[in-house]
Amino acid sequence: MSPRKRTEPAALPAPVSPERHAALHGPLLSWYDRNKRDLPWRRTRDPYAIWLSEVMLQQTQVATVIPYWERFLARFPSVKALASAPLDDVLSGWKGLGYYSRARNLHRAAREVVERFGGKLPATAEELLTLPGFGRYTSGAVASIAFGEQAPIVDGNVARVLSRLFEVEGVPGDREREATLWALASALVKGERPGDFNQALMEHGATVCRPESPLCLLCPVRDGCFAYRKGRVEELPPAKVRAAPRKLFLALAVWPHEGTLLFARRADKGLFGGLWELPAVEVEEDTPEAEATARLATALGTALTLEATLDSVRRQLTHRDLTLRLLRVRGGSRPTRASAFQELRWCTPQEAEALGMSTAMQRALDAALGHGVLESGAPPAKKAAGRSARKTAGR
Ligand code: SF4
């Protein structure tokens, strides 16, 4: 049994009077019944399918999720099917959705569900919390929607609605604010149809109580909204101050050999953890090509010669401004293992399609192929005078 995670913030006094509960719970449920969007995961009672939707919807828009959810379910139709699939297949099914740690955790959790619960998701938020990737939100969502437990949820939409309804102060991320929001959500979810009520709160936040220009005139609980009464709707909740994305530069080895390229699987932790790529090392913005090649040589454990600089691919991630520099290289001995990576493989572009690669790395691969690196006699893009880089230790 995994160690149990902490489930509750410090106990708070019951924050919602029975009158206020009645004024919010019923009207929000009725509004939801009349206005909910017809989404595919709302037509199923399958806990696995509901869990999958909740994981995909974290950090991804509904419209983007729908086709991914349908394809993923068709490919892995049950917890057991997911648990028995190789991780590479799962990552490949996730391709394009980003935040791949979600897919890795989904896979690990599926295996634990098979081992510990006979392939059936446990029905309580407390037990779900013991599984990889299940935080308080996901546990509450699955327990309430799939199993009807009166378990609370707080996501960005719910936090905004509750902040306005109850005039909760504090910036997103503030511990006291978060504890207050969870206490409010816990009190409000008590009552009939907890899963629908949680979805009503989220739906209301997504479509009516929106971040910008909320539709207060259409709001079913406007009379009970403190922020509306006091004219504070625009100022609650205060915007979170976001740090600027960190610039990250990676040098990628494009190493053609008889119709194949060298691919590497990254370590499980960190950015793109567990995914496949053209072997990459971190460099600085002004790292000379020869030095970047030397670092690649070290990572791959073999001497490399830089043949050409092919291209740079930029990609904006939520927290990173990524630049991938493609270096066409060749080496003496072809490695099949390297300590910097989990695995190395020589693959044709067709074989590489089955590997789990991030969208950024896929773009880099497309760019490399666009330079004709696998076409015999293709001229290098920008000749690099055949400089040789010896593998070096600790650089
Ligand atoms: Fe949100 Fe406006 Fe309704 Fe208040 S009245 S809950 S701010 S939509």
mmCIF file of C-alpha atoms and ligand atoms in Angstrom:
data_model
loop_
_atom_site.group_PDB
_atom_site.id
_atom_site.type_symbol
_atom_site.label_atom_id
_atom_site.label_comp_id
_atom_site.label_asym_id
_atom_site.label_seq_id
_atom_site.Cartn_x
_atom_site.Cartn_y
_atom_site.Cartn_z
ATOM 1 C CA MET A 1 0.000 0.000 0.000
ATOM 2 C CA SER A 2 1.400 3.431 -0.902
ATOM 3 C CA PRO A 3 1.772 5.915 1.923
ATOM 4 C CA ARG A 4 -1.403 7.894 2.285
ATOM 5 C CA LYS A 5 -1.289 11.482 1.180
ATOM 6 C CA ARG A 6 -2.647 14.248 3.355
ATOM 7 C CA THR A 7 -6.249 14.905 2.370
ATOM 8 C CA GLU A 8 -7.473 17.825 4.432
ATOM 9 C CA PRO A 9 -6.243 21.306 5.220
ATOM 10 C CA ALA A 10 -6.456 22.391 8.835
ATOM 11 C CA ALA A 11 -10.028 21.975 10.044
ATOM 12 C CA LEU A 12 -12.055 25.120 9.553
ATOM 13 C CA PRO A 13 -15.412 26.074 11.018
ATOM 14 C CA ALA A 14 -18.378 25.158 8.809
ATOM 15 C CA PRO A 15 -18.403 28.157 6.474
ATOM 16 C CA VAL A 16 -21.840 27.857 4.832
ATOM 17 C CA SER A 17 -25.127 28.309 6.670
ATOM 18 C CA PRO A 18 -28.027 25.988 5.785
ATOM 19 C CA GLU A 19 -29.894 28.921 4.189
ATOM 20 C CA ARG A 20 -26.953 29.848 2.028
ATOM 21 C CA HIS A 21 -26.389 26.215 1.081
ATOM 22 C CA ALA A 22 -30.035 25.947 -0.034
ATOM 23 C CA ALA A 23 -29.771 29.202 -1.994
ATOM 24 C CA LEU A 24 -26.772 27.944 -3.964
ATOM 25 C CA HIS A 25 -26.932 24.138 -4.224
ATOM 26 C CA GLY A 26 -30.393 23.695 -5.759
ATOM 27 C CA PRO A 27 -30.270 26.644 -8.182
ATOM 28 C CA LEU A 28 -26.839 25.660 -9.490
ATOM 29 C CA LEU A 29 -27.981 22.064 -10.053
ATOM 30 C CA SER A 30 -31.144 23.212 -11.870
ATOM 31 C CA TRP A 31 -29.126 25.609 -13.981
ATOM 32 C CA TYR A 32 -26.704 22.786 -14.833
ATOM 33 C CA ASP A 33 -29.547 20.497 -15.882
ATOM 34 C CA ARG A 34 -30.803 23.107 -18.317
ATOM 35 C CA ASN A 35 -27.500 24.413 -19.623
ATOM 36 C CA LYS A 36 -24.780 21.772 -19.435
ATOM 37 C CA ARG A 37 -22.757 21.163 -22.552
ATOM 38 C CA ASP A 38 -23.170 17.771 -24.141
ATOM 39 C CA LEU A 39 -19.687 16.332 -23.620
ATOM 40 C CA PRO A 40 -18.892 12.682 -24.365
ATOM 41 C CA TRP A 41 -17.620 11.862 -20.868
ATOM 42 C CA ARG A 42 -20.926 13.092 -19.461
ATOM 43 C CA ARG A 43 -22.679 10.284 -21.315
ATOM 44 C CA THR A 44 -20.792 7.498 -19.563
ATOM 45 C CA ARG A 45 -20.759 6.054 -16.058
ATOM 46 C CA ASP A 46 -17.475 4.238 -16.643
ATOM 47 C CA PRO A 47 -15.130 5.445 -13.864
ATOM 48 C CA TYR A 48 -12.073 4.826 -16.042
ATOM 49 C CA ALA A 49 -13.432 6.972 -18.881
ATOM 50 C CA ILE A 50 -14.355 9.715 -16.410
ATOM 51 C CA TRP A 51 -10.924 9.551 -14.803
ATOM 52 C CA LEU A 52 -9.287 9.816 -18.220
ATOM 53 C CA SER A 53 -11.336 12.899 -19.081
ATOM 54 C CA GLU A 54 -10.385 14.569 -15.817
ATOM 55 C CA VAL A 55 -6.693 13.940 -16.413
ATOM 56 C CA MET A 56 -6.838 15.188 -19.995
ATOM 57 C CA LEU A 57 -8.821 18.285 -19.033
ATOM 58 C CA GLN A 58 -6.078 19.420 -16.694
ATOM 59 C CA GLN A 59 -4.239 22.117 -18.659
ATOM 60 C CA THR A 60 -6.055 21.312 -21.931
ATOM 61 C CA GLN A 61 -9.167 22.876 -23.460
ATOM 62 C CA VAL A 62 -12.384 20.855 -23.798
ATOM 63 C CA ALA A 63 -12.489 21.106 -27.598
ATOM 64 C CA THR A 64 -8.936 19.759 -27.864
ATOM 65 C CA VAL A 65 -9.569 16.957 -25.398
ATOM 66 C CA ILE A 66 -12.641 15.432 -27.077
ATOM 67 C CA PRO A 67 -10.906 13.723 -30.043
ATOM 68 C CA TYR A 68 -7.927 12.672 -27.892
ATOM 69 C CA TRP A 69 -10.241 11.182 -25.283
ATOM 70 C CA GLU A 70 -12.132 9.220 -27.919
ATOM 71 C CA ARG A 71 -8.989 7.920 -29.622
ATOM 72 C CA PHE A 72 -7.268 7.043 -26.364
ATOM 73 C CA LEU A 73 -10.314 5.138 -25.116
ATOM 74 C CA ALA A 74 -10.562 3.254 -28.400
ATOM 75 C CA ARG A 75 -6.893 2.274 -28.084
ATOM 76 C CA PHE A 76 -6.926 1.539 -24.334
ATOM 77 C CA PRO A 77 -10.571 0.737 -23.539
ATOM 78 C CA SER A 78 -10.131 -0.305 -19.896
ATOM 79 C CA VAL A 79 -7.833 0.066 -16.923
ATOM 80 C CA LYS A 80 -6.519 -3.427 -17.616
ATOM 81 C CA ALA A 81 -5.802 -2.627 -21.258
ATOM 82 C CA LEU A 82 -3.945 0.505 -20.223
ATOM 83 C CA ALA A 83 -2.008 -1.291 -17.498
ATOM 84 C CA SER A 84 -0.821 -4.019 -19.851
ATOM 85 C CA ALA A 85 0.266 -1.613 -22.608
ATOM 86 C CA PRO A 86 3.958 -0.626 -22.885
ATOM 87 C CA LEU A 87 4.636 2.918 -21.694
ATOM 88 C CA ASP A 88 5.824 3.858 -25.180
ATOM 89 C CA ASP A 89 2.387 3.063 -26.606
ATOM 90 C CA VAL A 90 0.707 5.149 -23.949
ATOM 91 C CA LEU A 91 3.018 8.100 -24.560
ATOM 92 C CA SER A 92 2.482 7.757 -28.265
ATOM 93 C CA GLY A 93 -1.311 7.856 -27.700
ATOM 94 C CA TRP A 94 -0.790 11.043 -25.709
ATOM 95 C CA LYS A 95 1.255 12.678 -28.446
ATOM 96 C CA GLY A 96 0.203 16.286 -28.977
ATOM 97 C CA LEU A 97 -1.552 16.747 -25.630
ATOM 98 C CA GLY A 98 1.582 17.876 -23.772
ATOM 99 C CA TYR A 99 2.295 17.576 -20.051
ATOM 100 C CA TYR A 100 3.395 13.991 -20.517
ATOM 101 C CA SER A 101 3.775 13.376 -16.807
ATOM 102 C CA ARG A 102 -0.016 13.015 -16.881
ATOM 103 C CA ALA A 103 0.279 10.035 -19.220
ATOM 104 C CA ARG A 104 3.073 8.448 -17.214
ATOM 105 C CA ASN A 105 1.081 8.787 -14.002
ATOM 106 C CA LEU A 106 -2.041 7.466 -15.697
ATOM 107 C CA HIS A 107 -0.111 4.404 -16.766
ATOM 108 C CA ARG A 108 1.465 3.868 -13.327
ATOM 109 C CA ALA A 109 -1.880 4.343 -11.628
ATOM 110 C CA ALA A 110 -3.554 1.849 -13.985
ATOM 111 C CA ARG A 111 -0.936 -0.736 -13.024
ATOM 112 C CA GLU A 112 -1.522 -0.084 -9.340
ATOM 113 C CA VAL A 113 -5.278 -0.334 -9.810
ATOM 114 C CA VAL A 114 -4.777 -3.766 -11.341
ATOM 115 C CA GLU A 115 -2.329 -4.888 -8.652
ATOM 116 C CA ARG A 116 -4.069 -3.464 -5.601
ATOM 117 C CA PHE A 117 -7.731 -3.224 -6.589
ATOM 118 C CA GLY A 118 -8.195 -6.030 -9.107
ATOM 119 C CA GLY A 119 -8.545 -3.640 -12.044
ATOM 120 C CA LYS A 120 -11.413 -1.591 -10.573
ATOM 121 C CA LEU A 121 -10.884 1.989 -9.536
ATOM 122 C CA PRO A 122 -11.538 2.421 -5.822
ATOM 123 C CA ALA A 123 -14.705 4.368 -5.095
ATOM 124 C CA THR A 124 -13.595 6.858 -2.460
ATOM 125 C CA ALA A 125 -11.523 10.002 -2.740
ATOM 126 C CA GLU A 126 -9.413 8.814 0.182
ATOM 127 C CA GLU A 127 -8.375 5.617 -1.608
ATOM 128 C CA LEU A 128 -7.980 7.303 -4.964
ATOM 129 C CA LEU A 129 -5.550 9.743 -3.370
ATOM 130 C CA THR A 130 -3.135 6.871 -2.763
ATOM 131 C CA LEU A 131 -2.690 6.344 -6.514
ATOM 132 C CA PRO A 132 -0.007 8.045 -8.639
ATOM 133 C CA GLY A 133 -1.179 11.268 -10.254
ATOM 134 C CA PHE A 134 -4.283 11.565 -8.088
ATOM 135 C CA GLY A 135 -4.239 14.872 -6.294
ATOM 136 C CA ARG A 136 -7.080 16.215 -4.271
ATOM 137 C CA TYR A 137 -8.872 17.589 -7.321
ATOM 138 C CA THR A 138 -8.769 14.409 -9.424
ATOM 139 C CA SER A 139 -9.718 12.217 -6.480
ATOM 140 C CA GLY A 140 -12.711 14.409 -5.657
ATOM 141 C CA ALA A 141 -13.794 14.621 -9.282
ATOM 142 C CA VAL A 142 -13.682 10.858 -9.902
ATOM 143 C CA ALA A 143 -15.182 9.963 -6.505
ATOM 144 C CA SER A 144 -18.074 12.389 -6.894
ATOM 145 C CA ILE A 145 -18.816 12.051 -10.625
ATOM 146 C CA ALA A 146 -18.243 8.317 -11.037
ATOM 147 C CA PHE A 147 -19.207 7.069 -7.557
ATOM 148 C CA GLY A 148 -21.498 9.731 -6.103
ATOM 149 C CA GLU A 149 -19.339 10.509 -3.073
ATOM 150 C CA GLN A 150 -19.839 13.925 -1.506
ATOM 151 C CA ALA A 151 -16.225 14.808 -2.196
ATOM 152 C CA PRO A 152 -15.285 18.408 -2.986
ATOM 153 C CA ILE A 153 -13.285 19.718 -5.915
ATOM 154 C CA VAL A 154 -11.539 23.015 -6.460
ATOM 155 C CA ASP A 155 -10.066 23.796 -9.850
ATOM 156 C CA GLY A 156 -9.501 27.195 -11.449
ATOM 157 C CA ASN A 157 -13.138 27.585 -12.439
ATOM 158 C CA VAL A 158 -14.497 26.559 -9.057
ATOM 159 C CA ALA A 159 -11.997 28.788 -7.273
ATOM 160 C CA ARG A 160 -13.140 31.796 -9.287
ATOM 161 C CA VAL A 161 -16.853 31.128 -8.678
ATOM 162 C CA LEU A 162 -16.385 30.608 -4.947
ATOM 163 C CA SER A 163 -14.068 33.611 -4.641
ATOM 164 C CA ARG A 164 -16.792 35.805 -6.053
ATOM 165 C CA LEU A 165 -19.777 34.186 -4.357
ATOM 166 C CA PHE A 166 -18.116 34.331 -0.932
ATOM 167 C CA GLU A 167 -15.785 37.271 -1.470
ATOM 168 C CA VAL A 168 -12.700 35.205 -0.704
ATOM 169 C CA GLU A 169 -9.582 37.347 -0.619
ATOM 170 C CA GLY A 170 -6.017 36.363 -1.481
ATOM 171 C CA VAL A 171 -4.126 35.556 -4.647
ATOM 172 C CA PRO A 172 -4.217 32.111 -6.280
ATOM 173 C CA GLY A 173 -1.680 29.883 -4.565
ATOM 174 C CA ASP A 174 -2.118 31.550 -1.169
ATOM 175 C CA ARG A 175 -2.462 28.722 1.380
ATOM 176 C CA GLU A 176 -5.090 30.333 3.515
ATOM 177 C CA ARG A 177 -7.180 31.158 0.477
ATOM 178 C CA GLU A 178 -6.878 27.595 -0.838
ATOM 179 C CA ALA A 179 -7.929 26.170 2.538
ATOM 180 C CA THR A 180 -10.960 28.464 2.620
ATOM 181 C CA LEU A 181 -11.970 27.474 -0.923
ATOM 182 C CA TRP A 182 -11.714 23.757 -0.114
ATOM 183 C CA ALA A 183 -13.735 24.242 3.053
ATOM 184 C CA LEU A 184 -16.430 26.083 1.088
ATOM 185 C CA ALA A 185 -16.473 23.415 -1.618
ATOM 186 C CA SER A 186 -16.692 20.673 1.040
ATOM 187 C CA ALA A 187 -19.686 22.338 2.632
ATOM 188 C CA LEU A 188 -21.483 23.078 -0.618
ATOM 189 C CA VAL A 189 -21.137 19.588 -2.120
ATOM 190 C CA LYS A 190 -23.139 18.063 0.721
ATOM 191 C CA GLY A 191 -26.536 17.155 -0.614
ATOM 192 C CA GLU A 192 -28.016 15.409 -3.611
ATOM 193 C CA ARG A 193 -26.082 14.567 -6.803
ATOM 194 C CA PRO A 194 -22.615 15.621 -5.645
ATOM 195 C CA GLY A 195 -21.007 14.739 -8.985
ATOM 196 C CA ASP A 196 -23.446 16.889 -10.896
ATOM 197 C CA PHE A 197 -23.095 19.664 -8.360
ATOM 198 C CA ASN A 198 -19.309 19.706 -8.774
ATOM 199 C CA GLN A 199 -19.715 19.765 -12.523
ATOM 200 C CA ALA A 200 -22.277 22.559 -12.176
ATOM 201 C CA LEU A 201 -19.734 24.690 -10.326
ATOM 202 C CA MET A 202 -17.087 24.027 -12.980
ATOM 203 C CA GLU A 203 -19.514 24.588 -15.846
ATOM 204 C CA HIS A 204 -20.746 27.803 -14.312
ATOM 205 C CA GLY A 205 -17.174 29.039 -14.018
ATOM 206 C CA ALA A 206 -16.357 28.025 -17.583
ATOM 207 C CA THR A 207 -19.412 29.533 -19.258
ATOM 208 C CA VAL A 208 -20.998 32.205 -16.995
ATOM 209 C CA CYS A 209 -18.699 33.257 -14.187
ATOM 210 C CA ARG A 210 -15.871 33.654 -16.671
ATOM 211 C CA PRO A 211 -12.521 35.253 -15.887
ATOM 212 C CA GLU A 212 -13.237 38.192 -18.200
ATOM 213 C CA SER A 213 -16.681 39.747 -18.639
ATOM 214 C CA PRO A 214 -18.696 37.307 -16.506
ATOM 215 C CA LEU A 215 -22.341 37.032 -17.526
ATOM 216 C CA CYS A 216 -23.791 38.089 -14.193
ATOM 217 C CA LEU A 217 -27.170 38.954 -15.693
ATOM 218 C CA LEU A 218 -27.601 35.276 -16.636
ATOM 219 C CA CYS A 219 -26.311 33.946 -13.326
ATOM 220 C CA PRO A 220 -28.677 31.689 -11.367
ATOM 221 C CA VAL A 221 -27.102 32.621 -8.020
ATOM 222 C CA ARG A 222 -26.587 36.328 -8.579
ATOM 223 C CA ASP A 223 -28.744 37.316 -5.597
ATOM 224 C CA GLY A 224 -26.440 35.423 -3.284
ATOM 225 C CA CYS A 225 -23.182 36.683 -4.775
ATOM 226 C CA PHE A 226 -21.239 38.952 -2.441
ATOM 227 C CA ALA A 227 -18.912 40.208 -5.162
ATOM 228 C CA TYR A 228 -21.861 41.171 -7.367
ATOM 229 C CA ARG A 229 -23.643 42.960 -4.555
ATOM 230 C CA LYS A 230 -20.544 44.964 -3.696
ATOM 231 C CA GLY A 231 -19.437 45.675 -7.262
ATOM 232 C CA ARG A 232 -16.220 43.647 -6.812
ATOM 233 C CA VAL A 233 -16.724 41.101 -9.600
ATOM 234 C CA GLU A 234 -13.887 42.450 -11.739
ATOM 235 C CA GLU A 235 -11.389 42.460 -8.897
ATOM 236 C CA LEU A 236 -12.036 38.925 -7.572
ATOM 237 C CA PRO A 237 -10.059 36.810 -7.730
ATOM 238 C CA PRO A 238 -6.899 38.882 -8.235
ATOM 239 C CA ALA A 239 -4.811 37.758 -11.170
ATOM 240 C CA LYS A 240 -1.917 35.457 -10.414
ATOM 241 C CA VAL A 241 1.426 36.992 -11.237
ATOM 242 C CA ARG A 242 3.066 34.628 -13.699
ATOM 243 C CA ALA A 243 6.791 34.277 -14.010
ATOM 244 C CA ALA A 244 8.124 34.802 -17.533
ATOM 245 C CA PRO A 245 8.822 31.483 -19.308
ATOM 246 C CA ARG A 246 12.412 30.354 -18.841
ATOM 247 C CA LYS A 247 14.516 30.223 -21.973
ATOM 248 C CA LEU A 248 15.847 26.763 -22.650
ATOM 249 C CA PHE A 249 18.241 25.849 -25.442
ATOM 250 C CA LEU A 250 18.804 22.261 -26.520
ATOM 251 C CA ALA A 251 21.258 20.961 -29.100
ATOM 252 C CA LEU A 252 19.960 17.911 -30.960
ATOM 253 C CA ALA A 253 22.065 15.310 -32.713
ATOM 254 C CA VAL A 254 20.787 14.473 -36.189
ATOM 255 C CA TRP A 255 22.782 11.369 -36.990
ATOM 256 C CA PRO A 256 21.737 9.619 -40.203
ATOM 257 C CA HIS A 257 22.825 6.088 -40.971
ATOM 258 C CA GLU A 258 21.498 3.922 -43.810
ATOM 259 C CA GLY A 259 17.978 5.303 -43.796
ATOM 260 C CA THR A 260 17.757 5.580 -40.020
ATOM 261 C CA LEU A 261 18.336 8.257 -37.405
ATOM 262 C CA LEU A 262 19.478 7.882 -33.845
ATOM 263 C CA PHE A 263 16.734 8.366 -31.220
ATOM 264 C CA ALA A 264 17.083 8.492 -27.459
ATOM 265 C CA ARG A 265 14.646 8.123 -24.602
ATOM 266 C CA ARG A 266 15.068 10.685 -21.854
ATOM 267 C CA ALA A 267 15.236 9.913 -18.156
ATOM 268 C CA ASP A 268 11.798 9.726 -16.544
ATOM 269 C CA LYS A 269 12.098 12.948 -14.572
ATOM 270 C CA GLY A 270 12.066 16.514 -15.867
ATOM 271 C CA LEU A 271 10.914 18.146 -19.072
ATOM 272 C CA PHE A 272 9.798 15.552 -21.648
ATOM 273 C CA GLY A 273 10.701 12.836 -19.120
ATOM 274 C CA GLY A 274 10.421 9.305 -20.545
ATOM 275 C CA LEU A 275 9.814 10.576 -24.090
ATOM 276 C CA TRP A 276 11.811 9.894 -27.220
ATOM 277 C CA GLU A 277 13.806 12.535 -29.054
ATOM 278 C CA LEU A 278 16.667 13.174 -31.360
ATOM 279 C CA PRO A 279 19.380 12.939 -28.657
ATOM 280 C CA ALA A 280 19.483 16.311 -26.928
ATOM 281 C CA VAL A 281 21.667 18.151 -24.445
ATOM 282 C CA GLU A 282 21.136 21.501 -22.811
ATOM 283 C CA VAL A 283 23.286 24.350 -24.069
ATOM 284 C CA GLU A 284 23.352 28.097 -23.559
ATOM 285 C CA GLU A 285 22.131 30.637 -26.076
ATOM 286 C CA ASP A 286 25.664 31.457 -27.183
ATOM 287 C CA THR A 287 27.233 27.982 -26.947
ATOM 288 C CA PRO A 288 29.399 27.480 -30.061
ATOM 289 C CA GLU A 289 28.424 24.563 -32.300
ATOM 290 C CA ALA A 290 31.692 22.760 -31.596
ATOM 291 C CA GLU A 291 31.036 22.908 -27.854
ATOM 292 C CA ALA A 292 27.421 21.733 -28.342
ATOM 293 C CA THR A 293 28.729 18.820 -30.401
ATOM 294 C CA ALA A 294 31.213 17.978 -27.643
ATOM 295 C CA ARG A 295 28.386 17.843 -25.109
ATOM 296 C CA LEU A 296 26.392 15.556 -27.377
ATOM 297 C CA ALA A 297 29.450 13.353 -27.765
ATOM 298 C CA THR A 298 29.762 13.118 -24.000
ATOM 299 C CA ALA A 299 26.082 12.296 -23.587
ATOM 300 C CA LEU A 300 26.241 9.600 -26.261
ATOM 301 C CA GLY A 301 29.610 8.269 -25.131
ATOM 302 C CA THR A 302 31.203 8.407 -28.547
ATOM 303 C CA ALA A 303 33.267 10.784 -30.669
ATOM 304 C CA LEU A 304 31.200 12.931 -33.044
ATOM 305 C CA THR A 305 31.979 15.060 -36.046
ATOM 306 C CA LEU A 306 29.806 18.070 -36.744
ATOM 307 C CA GLU A 307 28.802 18.122 -40.400
ATOM 308 C CA ALA A 308 26.331 20.975 -40.506
ATOM 309 C CA THR A 309 23.963 23.154 -38.574
ATOM 310 C CA LEU A 310 20.565 22.398 -40.069
ATOM 311 C CA ASP A 311 17.953 24.531 -38.394
ATOM 312 C CA SER A 312 16.531 25.966 -35.214
ATOM 313 C CA VAL A 313 13.034 25.097 -34.060
ATOM 314 C CA ARG A 314 11.304 27.297 -31.508
ATOM 315 C CA ARG A 315 8.425 26.228 -29.381
ATOM 316 C CA GLN A 316 6.590 28.103 -26.671
ATOM 317 C CA LEU A 317 5.588 25.949 -23.717
ATOM 318 C CA THR A 318 3.712 27.240 -20.688
ATOM 319 C CA HIS A 319 6.806 27.617 -18.553
ATOM 320 C CA ARG A 320 9.551 27.399 -21.150
ATOM 321 C CA ASP A 321 10.619 29.228 -24.247
ATOM 322 C CA LEU A 322 12.300 26.376 -26.065
ATOM 323 C CA THR A 323 14.856 26.559 -28.862
ATOM 324 C CA LEU A 324 16.009 23.312 -30.466
ATOM 325 C CA ARG A 325 19.186 23.508 -32.503
ATOM 326 C CA LEU A 326 19.611 20.714 -35.001
ATOM 327 C CA LEU A 327 23.190 19.622 -35.567
ATOM 328 C CA ARG A 328 23.909 17.068 -38.230
ATOM 329 C CA VAL A 329 26.644 14.813 -36.934
ATOM 330 C CA ARG A 330 28.366 11.568 -37.695
ATOM 331 C CA GLY A 331 30.434 9.338 -35.480
ATOM 332 C CA GLY A 332 32.833 6.472 -35.638
ATOM 333 C CA SER A 333 31.069 3.796 -33.669
ATOM 334 C CA ARG A 334 27.291 3.718 -33.566
ATOM 335 C CA PRO A 335 26.125 3.651 -29.941
ATOM 336 C CA THR A 336 23.274 1.466 -28.779
ATOM 337 C CA ARG A 337 23.449 2.506 -25.134
ATOM 338 C CA ALA A 338 24.470 5.654 -23.308
ATOM 339 C CA SER A 339 24.279 6.457 -19.624
ATOM 340 C CA ALA A 340 22.662 9.863 -20.245
ATOM 341 C CA PHE A 341 19.574 8.222 -21.752
ATOM 342 C CA GLN A 342 17.299 5.340 -20.840
ATOM 343 C CA GLU A 343 17.502 3.820 -24.315
ATOM 344 C CA LEU A 344 18.926 4.438 -27.760
ATOM 345 C CA ARG A 345 17.422 3.199 -31.020
ATOM 346 C CA TRP A 346 18.213 3.560 -34.684
ATOM 347 C CA CYS A 347 14.871 4.031 -36.437
ATOM 348 C CA THR A 348 13.477 4.950 -39.800
ATOM 349 C CA PRO A 349 11.040 7.895 -39.755
ATOM 350 C CA GLN A 350 8.203 5.362 -40.109
ATOM 351 C CA GLU A 351 9.393 3.395 -37.091
ATOM 352 C CA ALA A 352 9.797 6.640 -35.154
ATOM 353 C CA GLU A 353 6.078 7.350 -35.551
ATOM 354 C CA ALA A 354 5.366 4.662 -32.986
ATOM 355 C CA LEU A 355 7.673 6.263 -30.419
ATOM 356 C CA GLY A 356 6.254 8.598 -27.818
ATOM 357 C CA MET A 357 7.675 11.983 -28.797
ATOM 358 C CA SER A 358 6.679 15.465 -27.712
ATOM 359 C CA THR A 359 5.259 17.831 -30.309
ATOM 360 C CA ALA A 360 8.403 19.952 -30.026
ATOM 361 C CA MET A 361 10.638 16.981 -30.833
ATOM 362 C CA GLN A 362 8.333 15.913 -33.642
ATOM 363 C CA ARG A 363 8.702 19.379 -35.176
ATOM 364 C CA ALA A 364 12.462 19.092 -34.856
ATOM 365 C CA LEU A 365 12.395 15.704 -36.571
ATOM 366 C CA ASP A 366 10.181 17.085 -39.353
ATOM 367 C CA ALA A 367 12.611 19.965 -39.814
ATOM 368 C CA ALA A 368 15.572 17.569 -40.011
ATOM 369 C CA LEU A 369 13.794 15.398 -42.571
ATOM 370 C CA GLY A 370 12.877 18.547 -44.483
ATOM 371 C CA HIS A 371 16.599 19.108 -44.920
ATOM 372 C CA GLY A 372 16.849 15.755 -46.642
ATOM 373 C CA VAL A 373 19.161 14.210 -44.072
ATOM 374 C CA LEU A 374 18.150 10.710 -45.126
ATOM 375 C CA GLU A 375 18.465 11.360 -48.833
ATOM 376 C CA SER A 376 21.739 10.105 -50.219
ATOM 377 C CA GLY A 377 23.945 12.892 -51.500
ATOM 378 C CA ALA A 378 21.818 15.606 -49.880
ATOM 379 C CA PRO A 379 23.955 18.683 -49.329
ATOM 380 C CA PRO A 380 24.355 19.730 -45.707
ATOM 381 C CA ALA A 381 22.501 22.952 -44.917
ATOM 382 C CA LYS A 382 25.374 24.978 -43.563
ATOM 383 C CA LYS A 383 28.735 23.310 -43.861
ATOM 384 C CA ALA A 384 30.595 23.049 -40.613
ATOM 385 C CA ALA A 385 34.031 22.076 -41.885
ATOM 386 C CA GLY A 386 34.047 18.599 -40.386
ATOM 387 C CA ARG A 387 35.063 19.584 -36.884
ATOM 388 C CA SER A 388 35.524 16.668 -34.588
ATOM 389 C CA ALA A 389 34.402 16.539 -30.986
ATOM 390 C CA ARG A 390 35.849 13.977 -28.639
ATOM 391 C CA LYS A 391 33.707 12.706 -25.857
ATOM 392 C CA THR A 392 34.614 14.541 -22.714
ATOM 393 C CA ALA A 393 33.770 13.699 -19.159
ATOM 394 C CA GLY A 394 31.812 15.957 -16.854
ATOM 395 C CA ARG A 395 31.140 18.859 -19.216
HETATM 396 FE FE1 SF4 B 1 -20.125 34.992 -10.924
HETATM 397 FE FE2 SF4 B 1 -21.509 37.194 -11.544
HETATM 398 FE FE3 SF4 B 1 -22.769 34.995 -10.738
HETATM 399 FE FE4 SF4 B 1 -21.341 36.373 -9.017
HETATM 400 S S1 SF4 B 1 -23.170 37.068 -10.076
HETATM 401 S S2 SF4 B 1 -21.332 34.144 -9.255
HETATM 402 S S3 SF4 B 1 -19.672 37.083 -10.279
HETATM 403 S S4 SF4 B 1 -21.566 35.241 -12.611
#
